[in-house]
Amino acid sequence: MKVFNYTFDRRPCRVTIGDGVLRMAGSTISRCRRGGKVLVVSDSNVAPLYADPVCRSLREAGLECRLAVVPAGEDSKSSERLAELYDELADMRLGRDGFLVAVGGGVVGDLTGFAAATWLRGVDFVICPTSVMAVVDASIGGKTGINHHTGKNLIGAFHQPVEVLIDPTCLRTLERRDLQAGLAESIKHALIEDEGFVSWHEAQREPILGCHPQTMGELIARNVAIKAKIVTQDAREQSGIRARLNFGHTIGHAIEASCGYRLRHGECVAFGMVAASRISQVLGLLSEEQHERVEALIRSFGLAVPVGEMTSYETLSSYIAGDKKVAASRVRWVLLSGIGRSVIRDDVDEAVVRDAIALTHAPRSPWTC
Ligand SMILES: NC(=O)c1ccc[n+]([C@@H]2O[C@H](COP(=O)([O-])OP(=O)(O)OC[C@H]3O[C@@H](n4cnc5c(N)ncnc54)[C@H](O)[C@@H]3O)[C@@H](O)[C@H]2O)c1
Ligand SMILES: [Zn+2]
């Protein structure tokens, strides 16, 4: 069992990683609170697998617990599902001493966190992340929110969880495609921050893809440490430090939007990372050899990603221009200035971006829009 204590945005957050932590959720959480009501939120895939042990353990610890299950999938990050959670909270009269617990992937975490951020102007929440995307990325950093019909994550709040309980064995039931997509964010953390972690991914590819518990435990701990280090320095995305986490996301978000969110976020980010690495190489920030290493690593995890006209510059450029990271109409690119080092540049020529996207084109990818 590994326990990390952080302070994000002046709020303490404890992260516990270990086999069986979900079965001990009640005793872990009740160490710092007595009594109170809890709404556990999960989705239709995860609830039958992992929500029951969490609820049972909360009840055994003397907490009054109710379970809300939303349909699995991105569509649940909606105002309709949020309103249902508010109805549930009102019905159980959950007060300021109550809290919410998310059991699931990034969708459940973002939705539950936003409900917690806004119910009674903010109650505590706990995340029990069960997907790779959620354990390595979404559950650390306090970004919560839902989607608007005009775009993803447009409605949200910064609200830090008080506890994050991660059981690496949960990852074994993930679909392979979700496992691989989540790993894109792990590779991203390594590429922007830690060359040793890049080599570790190269060496541990098989146990990672096989979801070996010890390997996944180490992968999670190293990701949590990298994300926490960055978030601690810039909890509300103000100083620019946190912007480095957007490596691969400018083109990644454009692909996601252009194909109507039918591809996994991580698949799109993986394509975006290869293209951003190529831009870095063209600008002289990376050698050809270093770029090839980045591309080989990403593709070795089955993340060669999408095909067809949606990866053309013409299709993506309008989405890139509308990206949230565009400051004063210049696109702010997160690029690599070495393996494990990142830099932000706003002076990248459109022609360089067009060529990088063309070169990243992956005709053998099995996934199309
Ligand atoms: N808040 C943040 O900082 C942050 C960061 C990254 C991503 N996100 C958000 O996270 C979401 C993507 O996360 P995701 O990939 O976890 O999506 P998800 O929550 O939809 O999970 C993916 C699929 O895996 C299933 N699943 C989850 N855990 C499982 C398990 N252990 N066994 C079997 N099935 C399981 C889910 O039911 C779902 O079908 C997006 O909405 C994205 O915007 C948020
Ligand atoms: Zn991401």
CSV table of C-alpha atoms in Angstrom, one decimal, residues 7 53 65 73 75 79 88 109 116 119 123-124 131 134 150 160 173 181 197 227 231 233 249 260 269 299 337 339 362:
chain,number,residue,atom,x,y,z
A,7,THR,CA,-1.9,20.0,-0.9
A,53,PRO,CA,-17.8,-3.3,-2.1
A,65,CYS,CA,-24.9,5.4,1.8
A,73,GLY,CA,-20.2,6.7,-21.7
A,75,ASP,CA,-22.9,11.3,-22.9
A,79,SER,CA,-26.8,18.6,-17.5
A,88,GLU,CA,-30.9,12.3,-5.4
A,109,GLY,CA,-15.1,11.3,-11.8
A,116,ALA,CA,-19.8,18.0,-5.4
A,119,TRP,CA,-24.1,21.1,-4.3
A,123,VAL,CA,-19.2,19.4,-0.4
A,124,ASP,CA,-16.3,17.0,-0.2
A,131,SER,CA,-9.8,3.3,-15.7
A,134,ALA,CA,-8.7,8.1,-14.5
A,150,THR,CA,-21.3,23.0,-28.4
A,160,GLN,CA,-10.1,18.9,-5.4
A,173,THR,CA,-11.5,-5.7,-16.4
A,181,ALA,CA,-6.1,4.9,-24.8
A,197,PHE,CA,10.0,7.0,-17.2
A,227,LYS,CA,0.8,15.1,-12.3
A,231,VAL,CA,-0.6,20.6,-10.4
A,233,GLN,CA,2.7,24.5,-8.9
A,249,HIS,CA,-3.9,17.9,-27.0
A,260,GLY,CA,-17.8,13.8,-33.3
A,269,VAL,CA,-3.9,12.6,-28.1
A,299,ARG,CA,3.0,3.2,-31.9
A,337,SER,CA,12.8,20.2,-26.2
A,339,ILE,CA,13.0,13.4,-24.3
A,362,ALA,CA,-1.2,6.4,-40.2
